[in-house]
Short mmCIF file of C-alpha atoms in Angstrom, two decimals:
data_model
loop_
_atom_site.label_atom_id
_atom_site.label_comp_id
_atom_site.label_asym_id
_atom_site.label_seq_id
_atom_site.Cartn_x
_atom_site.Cartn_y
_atom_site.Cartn_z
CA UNK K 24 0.00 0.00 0.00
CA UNK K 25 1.14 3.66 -0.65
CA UNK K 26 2.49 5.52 1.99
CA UNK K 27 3.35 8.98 2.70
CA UNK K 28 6.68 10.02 1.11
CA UNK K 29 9.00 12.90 1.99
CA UNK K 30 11.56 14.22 0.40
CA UNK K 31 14.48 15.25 1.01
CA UNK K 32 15.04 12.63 3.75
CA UNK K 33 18.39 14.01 5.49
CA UNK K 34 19.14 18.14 4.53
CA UNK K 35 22.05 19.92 5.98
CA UNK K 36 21.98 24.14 5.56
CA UNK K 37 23.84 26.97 7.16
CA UNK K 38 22.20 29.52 9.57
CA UNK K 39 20.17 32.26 7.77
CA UNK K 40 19.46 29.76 4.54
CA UNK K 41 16.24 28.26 3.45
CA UNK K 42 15.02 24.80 3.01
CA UNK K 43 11.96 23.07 1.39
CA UNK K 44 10.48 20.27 2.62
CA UNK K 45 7.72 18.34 0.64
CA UNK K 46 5.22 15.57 1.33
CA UNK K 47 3.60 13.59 -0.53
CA UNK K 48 0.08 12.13 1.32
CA UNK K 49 -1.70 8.99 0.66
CA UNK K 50 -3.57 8.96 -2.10
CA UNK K 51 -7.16 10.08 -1.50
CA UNK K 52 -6.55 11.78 1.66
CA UNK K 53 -7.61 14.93 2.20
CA UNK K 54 -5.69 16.23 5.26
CA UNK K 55 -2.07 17.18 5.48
CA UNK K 56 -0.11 17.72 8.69
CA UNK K 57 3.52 18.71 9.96
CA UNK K 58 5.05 18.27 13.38
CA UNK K 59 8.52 19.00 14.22
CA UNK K 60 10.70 16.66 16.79
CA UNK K 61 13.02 17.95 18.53
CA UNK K 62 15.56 15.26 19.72
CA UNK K 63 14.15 13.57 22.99
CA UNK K 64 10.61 15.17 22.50
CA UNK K 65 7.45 14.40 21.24
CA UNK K 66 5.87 16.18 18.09
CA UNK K 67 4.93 19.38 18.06
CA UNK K 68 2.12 20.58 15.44
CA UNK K 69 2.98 22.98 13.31
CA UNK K 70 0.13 23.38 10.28
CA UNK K 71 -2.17 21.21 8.86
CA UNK K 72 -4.06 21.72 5.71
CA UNK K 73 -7.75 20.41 4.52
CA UNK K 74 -8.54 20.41 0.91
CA UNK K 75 -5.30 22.64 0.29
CA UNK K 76 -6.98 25.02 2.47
CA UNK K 77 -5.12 25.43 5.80
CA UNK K 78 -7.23 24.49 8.19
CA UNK K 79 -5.37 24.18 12.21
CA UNK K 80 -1.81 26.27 12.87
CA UNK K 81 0.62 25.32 15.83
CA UNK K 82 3.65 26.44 16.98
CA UNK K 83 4.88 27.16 14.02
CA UNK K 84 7.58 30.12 13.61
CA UNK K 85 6.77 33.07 11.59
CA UNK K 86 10.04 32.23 9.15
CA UNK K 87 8.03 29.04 8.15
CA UNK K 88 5.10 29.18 5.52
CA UNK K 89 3.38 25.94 3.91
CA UNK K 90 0.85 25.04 1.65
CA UNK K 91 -1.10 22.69 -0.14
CA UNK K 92 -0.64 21.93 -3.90
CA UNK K 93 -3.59 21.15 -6.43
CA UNK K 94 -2.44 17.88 -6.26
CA UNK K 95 -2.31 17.74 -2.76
CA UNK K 96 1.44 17.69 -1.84
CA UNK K 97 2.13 20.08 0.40
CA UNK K 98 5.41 22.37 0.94
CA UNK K 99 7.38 23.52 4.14
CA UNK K 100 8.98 26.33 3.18
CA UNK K 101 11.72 27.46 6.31
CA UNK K 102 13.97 30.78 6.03
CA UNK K 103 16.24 32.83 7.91
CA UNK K 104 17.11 29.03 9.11
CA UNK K 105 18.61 28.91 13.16
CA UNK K 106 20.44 25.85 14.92
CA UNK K 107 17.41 25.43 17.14
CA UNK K 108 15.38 24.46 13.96
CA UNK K 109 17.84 21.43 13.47
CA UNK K 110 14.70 18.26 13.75
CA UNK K 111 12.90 15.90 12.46
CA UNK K 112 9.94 17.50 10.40
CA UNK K 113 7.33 14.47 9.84
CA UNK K 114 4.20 14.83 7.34
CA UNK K 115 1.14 12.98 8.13
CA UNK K 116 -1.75 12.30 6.32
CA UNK K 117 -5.34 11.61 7.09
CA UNK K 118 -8.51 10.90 5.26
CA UNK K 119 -10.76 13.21 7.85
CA UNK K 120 -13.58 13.30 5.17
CA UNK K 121 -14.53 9.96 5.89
CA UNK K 122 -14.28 10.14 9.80
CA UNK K 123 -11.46 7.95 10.94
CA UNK K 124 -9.01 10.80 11.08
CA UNK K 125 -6.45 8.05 11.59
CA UNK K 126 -2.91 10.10 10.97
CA UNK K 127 -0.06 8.25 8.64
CA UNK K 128 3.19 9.31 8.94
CA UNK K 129 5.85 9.82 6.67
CA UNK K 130 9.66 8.85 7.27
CA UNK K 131 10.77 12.08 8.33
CA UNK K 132 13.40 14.63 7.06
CA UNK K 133 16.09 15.35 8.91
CA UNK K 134 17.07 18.47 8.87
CA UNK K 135 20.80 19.72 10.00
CA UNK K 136 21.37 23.47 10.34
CA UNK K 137 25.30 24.15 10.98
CA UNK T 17 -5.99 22.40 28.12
CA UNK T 18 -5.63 18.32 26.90
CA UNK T 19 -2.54 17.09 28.29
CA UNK T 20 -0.83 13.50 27.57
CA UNK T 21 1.26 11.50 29.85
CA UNK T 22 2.74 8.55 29.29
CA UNK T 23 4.13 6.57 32.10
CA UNK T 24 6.87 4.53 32.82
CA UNK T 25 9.11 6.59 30.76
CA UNK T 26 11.48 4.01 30.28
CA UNK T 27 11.15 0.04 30.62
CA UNK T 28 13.49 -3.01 30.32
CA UNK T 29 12.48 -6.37 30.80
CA UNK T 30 13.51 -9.35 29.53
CA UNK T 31 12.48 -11.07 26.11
CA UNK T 32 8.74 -13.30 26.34
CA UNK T 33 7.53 -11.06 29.34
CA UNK T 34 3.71 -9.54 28.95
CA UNK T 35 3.77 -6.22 29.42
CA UNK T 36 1.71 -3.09 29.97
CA UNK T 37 2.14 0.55 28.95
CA UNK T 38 0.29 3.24 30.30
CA UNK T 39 -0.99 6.66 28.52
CA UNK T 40 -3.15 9.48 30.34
CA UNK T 41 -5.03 12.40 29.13
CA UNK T 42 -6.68 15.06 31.10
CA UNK T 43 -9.87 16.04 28.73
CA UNK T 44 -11.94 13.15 27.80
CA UNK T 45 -13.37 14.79 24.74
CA UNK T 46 -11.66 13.21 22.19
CA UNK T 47 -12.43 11.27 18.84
CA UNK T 48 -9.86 8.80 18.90
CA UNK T 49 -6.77 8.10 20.28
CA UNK T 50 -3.62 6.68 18.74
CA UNK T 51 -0.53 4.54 19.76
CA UNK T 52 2.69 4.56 17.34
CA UNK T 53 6.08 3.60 17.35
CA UNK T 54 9.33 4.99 16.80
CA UNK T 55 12.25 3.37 16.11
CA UNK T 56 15.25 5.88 16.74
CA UNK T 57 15.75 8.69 14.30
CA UNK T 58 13.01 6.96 12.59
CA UNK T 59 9.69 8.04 11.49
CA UNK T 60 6.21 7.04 13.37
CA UNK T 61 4.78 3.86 12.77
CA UNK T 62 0.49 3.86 13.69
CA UNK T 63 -0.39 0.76 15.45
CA UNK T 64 -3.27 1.30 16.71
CA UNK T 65 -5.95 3.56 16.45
CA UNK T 66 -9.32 3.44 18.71
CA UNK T 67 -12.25 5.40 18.42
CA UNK T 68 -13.75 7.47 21.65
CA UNK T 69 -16.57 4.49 21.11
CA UNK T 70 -14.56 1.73 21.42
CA UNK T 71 -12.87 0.11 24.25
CA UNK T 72 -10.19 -2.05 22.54
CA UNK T 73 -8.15 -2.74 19.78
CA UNK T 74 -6.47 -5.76 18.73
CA UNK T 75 -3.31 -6.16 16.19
CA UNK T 76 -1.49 -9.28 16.34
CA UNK T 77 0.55 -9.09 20.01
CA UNK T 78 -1.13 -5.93 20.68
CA UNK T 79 -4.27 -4.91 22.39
CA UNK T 80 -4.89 -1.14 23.20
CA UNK T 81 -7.68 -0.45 25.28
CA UNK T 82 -9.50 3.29 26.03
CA UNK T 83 -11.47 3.83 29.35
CA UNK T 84 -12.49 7.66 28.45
CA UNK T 85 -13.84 8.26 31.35
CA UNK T 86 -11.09 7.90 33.40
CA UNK T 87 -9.05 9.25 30.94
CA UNK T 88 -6.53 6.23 30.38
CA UNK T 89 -5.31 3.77 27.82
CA UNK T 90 -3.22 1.15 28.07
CA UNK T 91 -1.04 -0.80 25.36
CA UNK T 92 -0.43 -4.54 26.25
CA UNK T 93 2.22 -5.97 23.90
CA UNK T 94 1.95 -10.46 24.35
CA UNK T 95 5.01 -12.02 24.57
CA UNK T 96 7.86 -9.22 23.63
CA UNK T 97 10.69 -9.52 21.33
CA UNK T 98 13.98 -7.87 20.65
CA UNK T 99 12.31 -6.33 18.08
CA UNK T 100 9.79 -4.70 20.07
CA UNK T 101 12.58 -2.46 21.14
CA UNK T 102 11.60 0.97 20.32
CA UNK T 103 9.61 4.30 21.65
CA UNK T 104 5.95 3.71 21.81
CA UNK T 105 4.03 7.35 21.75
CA UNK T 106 0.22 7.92 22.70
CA UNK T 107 -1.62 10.34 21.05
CA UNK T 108 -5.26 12.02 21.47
CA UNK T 109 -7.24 14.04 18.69
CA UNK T 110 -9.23 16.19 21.20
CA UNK T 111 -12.77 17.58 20.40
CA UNK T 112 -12.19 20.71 21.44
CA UNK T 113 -11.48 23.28 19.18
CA UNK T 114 -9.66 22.27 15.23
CA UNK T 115 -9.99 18.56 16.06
CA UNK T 116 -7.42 17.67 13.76
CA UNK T 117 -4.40 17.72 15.35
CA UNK T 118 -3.43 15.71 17.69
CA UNK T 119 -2.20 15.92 21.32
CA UNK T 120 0.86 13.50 21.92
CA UNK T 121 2.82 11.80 25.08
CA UNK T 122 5.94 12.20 25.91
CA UNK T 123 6.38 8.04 25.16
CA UNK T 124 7.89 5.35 26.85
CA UNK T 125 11.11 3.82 25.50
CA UNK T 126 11.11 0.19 25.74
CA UNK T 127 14.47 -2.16 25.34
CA UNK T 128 13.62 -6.16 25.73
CA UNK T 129 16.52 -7.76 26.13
CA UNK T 130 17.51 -11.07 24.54
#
């Protein structure tokens, strides 16, 4: 069965760059989340998006933006990158529509900033 | 404010013991609640997901089981394995407010040892 794929899997930037992280749900679902891990913590929510509409927001920094693509990927776009953002950024997706809101997770990127 | 805690935070037995994990929440307004795994530096692996109507799940050596009321739930993993070495993480997808997100434990990192 499909799963949720991210890409890039590891990325490694300086402090003040960008990155772009992208996610690519399960086919047919309609909901697309991101959490961030810190090492040793649980996930924190950043954004989620319904029907690329965005639909919940977390703790997620003003220097981050995402959206949802007509084909439902979705996009985290990160500038002005700091060490504390160095994580594990995981996608989910979720086919809410249909009432099981049951969340599938992607692999993760890691993301490195030096 | 929904809060999830997970306790022990750490547990080591040996290899073919039964054992029990416990998850808390403080709101019992929720839809569902979810279990995963996390192997580490990996992504999150759902293994079971029970509705706020249910009162049990079953998957192979696992059986999850939700007593909303008292705001608990409680993964039993049958006769563990090496393999069943990893981070197990509750999580809650709360009524109140965007109920899309969802609300996660701290975990509790398990090692069974050969």
């Amino acid at each position: 069965a499909a799963g949720v794929i991210q890409s890039p899997r590891h990325l490694i930037k300086e402090k003040r760059e960008t990155a772009t992280l992208k996610c690519y749900p399960i086919p047919r679902h309609d909901t697309v989340y991101w959490y961030q891990q810190g090492p040793g913590q649980d996930p924190q929510f950043l954004i989620s998006f319904y029907e690329k509409m965005q639909s919940d927001k977390g703790s997620i920094p003003d220097r981050f933006s995402a959206q949802q693509f007509s084909d439902y990927h979705s996009e985290l776009n990160m500038s002005s990158l700091e060490l504390g953002d160095s994580a594990l950024y995981f996608c989910a997706s979720s086919l809410v529509r249909e009432g099981l809101g049951e969340q599938f997770f992607g692999p993760g990127t890691r993301l490195t900033v030096l | 404010k929904q809060e999830v805690t997970q306790i022990p935070a750490a547990l080591s037995v040996p290899e073919g013991e039964n054992l029990v994990l416990n998850c808390s929440f403080t709101d019992s307004a929720i839809y569902n609640l979810q279990w995963f795994r996390q192997d580490p530096g990996k992504g999150l692996t759902s293994l079971l997901l029970i509705q706020s109507s249910q009162r049990e799940q079953t998957s192979g050596r696992l059986n999850a089981s939700l007593d909303k009321s008292s705001g608990r739930s409680t993964l039993y993993i049958a006769a563990s394995q090496p393999g069943d070495s990893a981070t197990y993480l509750c999580a809650v997808r709360p009524r109140a407010g965007n109920n899309r997100k969802l609300i996660w434990g701290l975990g509790t990192s398990l090692a069974v040892n050969p």
